[in-house]
Amino acid sequence: MTGPDYTALRRRCADALQAEDQFGAPWVREVFEKVERERFAPARIRVSDPGGNGGQEVIDYATDARAWANAVYAPDRSLITQLDDGATLLEPGAPGRFTSSLSAPRVVVRQLCHLDLRPRHRVLHIGTGSGYDSALIAERTGARNLFTLEVDDRLAATARRNLDTAGYPDVQAVAGDGEQGWPAGAPYDRVLCTASANRVPRAWIEQTRPGGVILTPYRGLALPRLVVADDGKTASGPIVDAMSFMVLRGQRGTEAADLRPVVKATLSESERVRTDADLSPVKTELGAEFLYHVLVPGTRLVFGEETWWLEARDGSSWAAWKPDGRGRQWGTRRLLTEAAEALTAWKAAGAPGLTALGLTVDAGGDRVWAHEPDGPSWPVP
Ligand SMILES: C[S@@+](CC[C@H](N)C(=O)[O-])C[C@H]1O[C@@H](n2cnc3c(N)ncnc32)[C@H](O)[C@@H]1O
């Protein structure tokens, strides 16, 4: 029996992405068709749902090579390859934090488009993972111009092997904490992070030449494209896409605690509040959702049918809100008050969509703005 026809699968995937107009420039499709994604996927993968959620199905190459190959070339599926930094085995349904994956082809090509790579650009890539993105970048810039860092030693070793066997031995791939950048390769024309940052490391700005671009998923939801200023110390730019990634290892928050027992125990002593602010755009408008997470950090939202719950991940506070404006809050933070202020600020700024927002990073820290850098803005706590 013959094995999967990877060339045909790759072309079919590229055609599907082309039909969605995902290749912003011809070179993106060219590199996509050149790199053999199957060489970077491990024999056992856990496949995400199209929305990037859950991810229960585990597929082994050894038992079902065809399903494995189809998953590798599904345009909208990311392939989870590691849980809990390797501490939890990749079994079906095993609970655990996703800590490494091959991003879905659709996400990968969109990042490449926004990066606007040119031949011979020097690139710093953070989050090597399997090495797949690195190979795509190397096809465009030349392998010697790419420096890629992976924080997990075992993943870094596997990526090295993958890159060697797939024909990219000259990519400079090492194990290390990408938040520090890689000064030896600087200055860079492009910095790409394929993990999500909660704050942009200063090292990335210092190691990028003025006019160079830093592209990083940010705060779990947004993809800002920052251009480094002439002073070499400031980077600023608009959010160009919605993109959700796993958080950089050193910037992870606590896993959200189950607050149901806390709510039960503290309901009677919680403070009753009434607010005129409409929180509902948090569920329907990405701009509102993003600004909520920036201004009310460290929380998660649980949308019940009649009541929405705002929960501090560390378990210290909670709030409940009903669309008629009634609510309750309890704990060290006044979460409903914080959320109402965030939504009021968003509305006062003209209810900007996600891509009408932007980010500036300078000596004062990170600052999110609406419409333009001099528009309404909010320091990121
Ligand atoms: C979504 S995966 C990247 C996928 C990868 N681009 C690929 O093509 O397979 C994110 C990766 O970032 C790595 N990572 C997280 N924090 C990091 C850090 N501080 N420095 C370098 N790599 C990091 C994770 O270990 C994980 O492998």
mmCIF file of C-alpha atoms in Angstrom, residues 259 262-263 265-273 310-312 314-320 328-338:
data_model
loop_
_atom_site.group_PDB
_atom_site.id
_atom_site.type_symbol
_atom_site.label_atom_id
_atom_site.label_comp_id
_atom_site.label_asym_id
_atom_site.label_seq_id
_atom_site.Cartn_x
_atom_site.Cartn_y
_atom_site.Cartn_z
ATOM 1 C CA LEU A 259 -14.149 29.756 41.789
ATOM 2 C CA VAL A 262 -15.581 30.473 46.629
ATOM 3 C CA VAL A 263 -18.651 32.135 45.098
ATOM 4 C CA ALA A 265 -19.154 30.584 50.308
ATOM 5 C CA THR A 266 -18.971 34.360 49.822
ATOM 6 C CA LEU A 267 -22.225 35.183 48.027
ATOM 7 C CA SER A 268 -23.970 36.528 51.124
ATOM 8 C CA GLU A 269 -21.131 38.891 52.006
ATOM 9 C CA SER A 270 -20.545 40.140 48.421
ATOM 10 C CA GLU A 271 -21.274 43.745 47.548
ATOM 11 C CA ARG A 272 -24.362 44.521 45.464
ATOM 12 C CA VAL A 273 -23.609 46.921 42.594
ATOM 13 C CA LEU A 310 -15.655 37.740 36.067
ATOM 14 C CA GLU A 311 -13.088 35.715 37.961
ATOM 15 C CA ALA A 312 -9.586 36.609 39.107
ATOM 16 C CA ASP A 314 -5.668 33.709 41.466
ATOM 17 C CA GLY A 315 -9.043 33.141 43.142
ATOM 18 C CA SER A 316 -8.894 36.393 45.100
ATOM 19 C CA SER A 317 -11.971 38.107 43.618
ATOM 20 C CA TRP A 318 -15.091 37.524 41.573
ATOM 21 C CA ALA A 319 -17.991 39.510 40.160
ATOM 22 C CA ALA A 320 -21.320 38.671 38.565
ATOM 23 C CA ARG A 328 -22.301 41.620 42.727
ATOM 24 C CA GLN A 329 -18.601 41.696 43.491
ATOM 25 C CA TRP A 330 -16.403 40.217 46.159
ATOM 26 C CA GLY A 331 -12.709 40.086 47.021
ATOM 27 C CA THR A 332 -9.610 42.225 46.973
ATOM 28 C CA ARG A 333 -10.450 43.661 43.531
ATOM 29 C CA ARG A 334 -13.646 45.402 42.459
ATOM 30 C CA LEU A 335 -13.883 43.481 39.202
ATOM 31 C CA LEU A 336 -17.258 44.743 38.066
ATOM 32 C CA THR A 337 -16.153 48.320 38.655
ATOM 33 C CA GLU A 338 -12.913 47.639 36.739
#
